[in-house]
mmCIF file of C-alpha atoms in Angstrom:
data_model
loop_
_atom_site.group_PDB
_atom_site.id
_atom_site.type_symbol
_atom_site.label_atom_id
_atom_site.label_comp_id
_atom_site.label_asym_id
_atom_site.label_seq_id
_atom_site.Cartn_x
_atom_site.Cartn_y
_atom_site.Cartn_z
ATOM 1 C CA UNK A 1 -22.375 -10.833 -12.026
ATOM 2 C CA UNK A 2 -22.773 -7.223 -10.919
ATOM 3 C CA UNK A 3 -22.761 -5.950 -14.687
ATOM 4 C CA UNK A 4 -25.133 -8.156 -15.588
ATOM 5 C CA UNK A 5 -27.710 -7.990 -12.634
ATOM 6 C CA UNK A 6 -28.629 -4.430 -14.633
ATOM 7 C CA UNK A 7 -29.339 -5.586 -17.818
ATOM 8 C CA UNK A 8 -31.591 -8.780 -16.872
ATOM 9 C CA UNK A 9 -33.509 -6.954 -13.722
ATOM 10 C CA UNK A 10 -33.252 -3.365 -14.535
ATOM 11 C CA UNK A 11 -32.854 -0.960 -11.201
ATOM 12 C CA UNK A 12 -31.269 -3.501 -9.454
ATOM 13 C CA UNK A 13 -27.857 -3.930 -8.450
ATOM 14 C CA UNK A 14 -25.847 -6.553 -6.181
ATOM 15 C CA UNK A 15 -25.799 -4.756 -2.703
ATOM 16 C CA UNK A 16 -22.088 -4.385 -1.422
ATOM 17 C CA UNK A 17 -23.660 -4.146 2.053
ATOM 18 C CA UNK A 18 -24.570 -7.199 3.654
ATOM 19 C CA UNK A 19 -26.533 -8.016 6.845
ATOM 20 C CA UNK A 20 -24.737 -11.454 8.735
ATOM 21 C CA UNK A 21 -26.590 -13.684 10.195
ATOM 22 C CA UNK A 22 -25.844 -15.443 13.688
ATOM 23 C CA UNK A 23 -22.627 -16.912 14.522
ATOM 24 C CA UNK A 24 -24.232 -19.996 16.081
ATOM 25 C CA UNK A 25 -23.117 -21.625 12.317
ATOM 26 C CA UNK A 26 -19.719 -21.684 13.363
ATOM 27 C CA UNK A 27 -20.801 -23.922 17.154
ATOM 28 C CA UNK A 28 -23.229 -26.248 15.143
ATOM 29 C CA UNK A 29 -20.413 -26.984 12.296
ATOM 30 C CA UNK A 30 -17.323 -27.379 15.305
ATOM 31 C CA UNK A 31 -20.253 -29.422 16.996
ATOM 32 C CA UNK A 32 -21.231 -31.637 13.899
ATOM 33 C CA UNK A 33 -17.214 -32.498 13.508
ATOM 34 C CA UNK A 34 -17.303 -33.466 17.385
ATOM 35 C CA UNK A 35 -20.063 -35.467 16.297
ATOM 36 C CA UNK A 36 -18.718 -37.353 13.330
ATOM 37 C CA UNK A 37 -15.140 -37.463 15.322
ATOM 38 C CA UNK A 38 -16.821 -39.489 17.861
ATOM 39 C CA UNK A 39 -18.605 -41.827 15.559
ATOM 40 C CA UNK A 40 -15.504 -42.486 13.653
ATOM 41 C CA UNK A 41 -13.539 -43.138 16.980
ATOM 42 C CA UNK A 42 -16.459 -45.482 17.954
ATOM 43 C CA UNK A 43 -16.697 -47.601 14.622
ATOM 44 C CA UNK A 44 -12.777 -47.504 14.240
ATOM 45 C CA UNK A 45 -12.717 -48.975 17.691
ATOM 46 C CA UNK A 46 -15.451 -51.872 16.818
ATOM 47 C CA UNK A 47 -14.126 -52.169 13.757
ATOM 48 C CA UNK A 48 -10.593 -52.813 15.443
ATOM 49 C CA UNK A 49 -8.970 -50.365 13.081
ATOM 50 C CA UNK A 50 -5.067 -49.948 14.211
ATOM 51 C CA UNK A 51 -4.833 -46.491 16.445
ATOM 52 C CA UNK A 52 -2.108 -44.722 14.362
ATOM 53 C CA UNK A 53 -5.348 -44.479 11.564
ATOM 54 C CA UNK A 54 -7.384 -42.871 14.536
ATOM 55 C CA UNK A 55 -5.109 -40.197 15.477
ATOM 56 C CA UNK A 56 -6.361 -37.600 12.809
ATOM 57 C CA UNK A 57 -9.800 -37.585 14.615
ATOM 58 C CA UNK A 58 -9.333 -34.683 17.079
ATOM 59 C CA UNK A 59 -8.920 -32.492 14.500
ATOM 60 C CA UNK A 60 -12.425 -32.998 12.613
ATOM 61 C CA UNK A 61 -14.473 -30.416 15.215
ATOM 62 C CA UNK A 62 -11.669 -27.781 14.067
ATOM 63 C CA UNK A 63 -12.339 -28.525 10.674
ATOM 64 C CA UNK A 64 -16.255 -28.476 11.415
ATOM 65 C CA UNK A 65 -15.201 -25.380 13.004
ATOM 66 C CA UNK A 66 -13.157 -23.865 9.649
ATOM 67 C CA UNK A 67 -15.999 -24.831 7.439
ATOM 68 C CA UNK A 68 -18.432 -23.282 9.718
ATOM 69 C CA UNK A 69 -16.544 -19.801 9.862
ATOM 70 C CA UNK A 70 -15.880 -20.000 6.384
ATOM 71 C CA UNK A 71 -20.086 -20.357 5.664
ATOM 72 C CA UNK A 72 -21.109 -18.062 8.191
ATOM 73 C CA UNK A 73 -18.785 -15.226 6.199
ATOM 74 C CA UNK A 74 -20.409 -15.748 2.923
ATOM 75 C CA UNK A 75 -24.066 -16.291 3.890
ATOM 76 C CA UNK A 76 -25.894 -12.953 4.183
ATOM 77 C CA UNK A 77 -28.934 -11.162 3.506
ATOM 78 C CA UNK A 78 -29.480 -7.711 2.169
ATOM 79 C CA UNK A 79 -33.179 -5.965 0.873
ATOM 80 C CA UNK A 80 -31.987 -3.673 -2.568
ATOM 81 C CA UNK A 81 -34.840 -1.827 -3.405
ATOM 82 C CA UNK A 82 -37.819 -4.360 -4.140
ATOM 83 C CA UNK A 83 -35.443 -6.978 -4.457
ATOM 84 C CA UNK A 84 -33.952 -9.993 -1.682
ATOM 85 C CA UNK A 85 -30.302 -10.422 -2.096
ATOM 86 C CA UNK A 86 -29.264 -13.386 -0.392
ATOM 87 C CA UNK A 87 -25.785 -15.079 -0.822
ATOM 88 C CA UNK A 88 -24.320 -18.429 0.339
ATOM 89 C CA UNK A 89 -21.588 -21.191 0.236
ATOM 90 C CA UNK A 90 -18.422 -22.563 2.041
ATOM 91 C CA UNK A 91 -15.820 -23.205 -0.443
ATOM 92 C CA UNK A 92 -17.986 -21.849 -3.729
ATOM 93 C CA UNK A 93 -20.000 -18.714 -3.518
ATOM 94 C CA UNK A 94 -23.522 -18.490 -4.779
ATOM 95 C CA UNK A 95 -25.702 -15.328 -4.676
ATOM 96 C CA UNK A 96 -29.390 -14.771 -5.876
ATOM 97 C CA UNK A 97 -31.418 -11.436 -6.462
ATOM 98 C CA UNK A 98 -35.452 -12.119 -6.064
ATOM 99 C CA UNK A 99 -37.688 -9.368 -7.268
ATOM 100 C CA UNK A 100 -40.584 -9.474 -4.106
ATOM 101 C CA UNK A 101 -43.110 -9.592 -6.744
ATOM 102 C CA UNK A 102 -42.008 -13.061 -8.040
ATOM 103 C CA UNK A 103 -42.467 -14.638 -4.012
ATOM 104 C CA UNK A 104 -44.912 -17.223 -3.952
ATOM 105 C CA UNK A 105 -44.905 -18.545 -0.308
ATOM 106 C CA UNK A 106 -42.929 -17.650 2.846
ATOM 107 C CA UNK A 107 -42.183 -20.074 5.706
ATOM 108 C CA UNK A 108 -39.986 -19.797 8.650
ATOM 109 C CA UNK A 109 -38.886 -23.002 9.724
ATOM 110 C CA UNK A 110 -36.782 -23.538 13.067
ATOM 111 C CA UNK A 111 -36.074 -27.289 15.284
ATOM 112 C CA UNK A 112 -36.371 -26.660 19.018
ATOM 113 C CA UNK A 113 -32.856 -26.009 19.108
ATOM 114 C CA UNK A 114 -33.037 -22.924 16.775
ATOM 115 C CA UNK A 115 -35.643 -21.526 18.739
ATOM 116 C CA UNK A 116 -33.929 -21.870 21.812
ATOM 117 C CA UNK A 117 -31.126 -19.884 20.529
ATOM 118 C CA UNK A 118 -33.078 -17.679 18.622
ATOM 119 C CA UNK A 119 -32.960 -18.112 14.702
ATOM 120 C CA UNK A 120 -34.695 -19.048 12.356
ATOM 121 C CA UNK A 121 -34.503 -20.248 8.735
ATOM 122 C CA UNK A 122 -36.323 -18.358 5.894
ATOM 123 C CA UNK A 123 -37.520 -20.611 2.820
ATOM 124 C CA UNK A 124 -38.953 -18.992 -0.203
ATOM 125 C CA UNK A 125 -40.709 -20.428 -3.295
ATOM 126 C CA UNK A 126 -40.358 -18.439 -6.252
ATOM 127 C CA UNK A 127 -42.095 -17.764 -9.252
ATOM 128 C CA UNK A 128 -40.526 -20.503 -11.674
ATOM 129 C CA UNK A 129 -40.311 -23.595 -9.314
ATOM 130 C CA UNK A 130 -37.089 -21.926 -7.615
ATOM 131 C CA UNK A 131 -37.167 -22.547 -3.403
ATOM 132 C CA UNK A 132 -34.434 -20.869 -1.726
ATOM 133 C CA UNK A 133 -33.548 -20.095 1.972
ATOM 134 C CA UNK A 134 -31.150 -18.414 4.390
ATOM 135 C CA UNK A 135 -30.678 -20.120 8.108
ATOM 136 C CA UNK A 136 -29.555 -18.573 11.303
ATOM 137 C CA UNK A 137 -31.571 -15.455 10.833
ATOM 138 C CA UNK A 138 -32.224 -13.890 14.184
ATOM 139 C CA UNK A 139 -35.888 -13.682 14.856
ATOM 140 C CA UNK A 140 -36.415 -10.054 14.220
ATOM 141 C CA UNK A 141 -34.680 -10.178 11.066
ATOM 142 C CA UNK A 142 -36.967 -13.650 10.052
ATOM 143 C CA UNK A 143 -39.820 -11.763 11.221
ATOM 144 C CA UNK A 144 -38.968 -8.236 9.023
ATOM 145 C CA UNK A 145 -38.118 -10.299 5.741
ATOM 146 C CA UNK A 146 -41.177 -11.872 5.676
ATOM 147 C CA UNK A 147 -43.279 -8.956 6.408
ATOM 148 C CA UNK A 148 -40.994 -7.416 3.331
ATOM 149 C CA UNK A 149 -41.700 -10.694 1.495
ATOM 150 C CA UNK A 150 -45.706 -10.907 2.012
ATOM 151 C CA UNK A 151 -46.730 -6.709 2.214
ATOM 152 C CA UNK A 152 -47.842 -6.270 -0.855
ATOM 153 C CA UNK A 153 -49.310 -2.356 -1.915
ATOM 154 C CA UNK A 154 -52.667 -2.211 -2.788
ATOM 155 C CA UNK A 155 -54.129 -2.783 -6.145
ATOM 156 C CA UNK A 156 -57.140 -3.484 -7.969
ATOM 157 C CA UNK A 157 -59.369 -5.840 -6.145
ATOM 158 C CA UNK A 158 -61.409 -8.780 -7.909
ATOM 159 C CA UNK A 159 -64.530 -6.788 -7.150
ATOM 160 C CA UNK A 160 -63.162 -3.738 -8.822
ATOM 161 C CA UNK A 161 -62.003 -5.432 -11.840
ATOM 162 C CA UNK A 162 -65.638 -6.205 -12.905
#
């Protein structure tokens, strides 16, 4: 991907310096497996499912946990030049470069537990129908990416186009 980032959008490059985002990902994902643990345990137990087929549930909020750390390590966030490099994925790894010229709408969406803890998530719609986004942004960061995202230099205005 790096050789060919060049030759489709030239003066740009993949960054090799990424910005993380908040380690809350790993909590939520150990506290999502807690979760899911529990409402195993629960239906297994209504279900009367023998116990020896139960046992492997205290180990789902350490996988939740895995997957989490796993995520958080390969989501990121890094400005090259005009462009938003933002990468993602647990097991697979996906990465996209967006020119800031090609942003069509920026939203920051958070629940009330995101903004009790700070973060945010950044959506984008892109030229072309694409919609991306990168969660557990802290604030600031949300905040600077979107002023990066929505600044635009002056130009021509309607009136002076006349």
């Amino acid at each position: 991907a790096a050789t060919r980032v060049p030759v489709i959008l030239p003066g740009a490059a993949l960054p090799t310096d990424w910005q993380p985002v908040a380690t809350l990902l790993i909590r939520r994902s150990a506290f999502r497996g807690g979760l899911l643990a529990l409402a195993l345990a629960a239906a297994g137990l209504a279900l009367d499912v023998p116990w020896p087929l139960l046992l492997g549930l205290p180990s789902l909020p350490a996988l939740g946990a895995l997957l989490g750390a796993l995520a958080h390590r390969r989501l990121g966030w890094a400005l090259v030049g005009e462009h938003l490099a933002i990468r993602s994925g647990r097991l697979g790894r996906v990465r996209a470069l967006v020119p800031r010229e090609r942003v069509q709408a920026v939203r920051l969406v958070s629940t009330p537990f995101d903004r009790r803890a700070g973060v945010q998530t950044l959506r984008l719609h892109v030229v072309g129908g694409a919609q991306l986004g990168i969660g557990y942004l802290p604030e600031s960061d949300a905040g600077a990416l979107t002023r990066f995202l929505t600044h635009r230099p002056p130009g021509p205005t309607p009136a002076d186009m006349r």
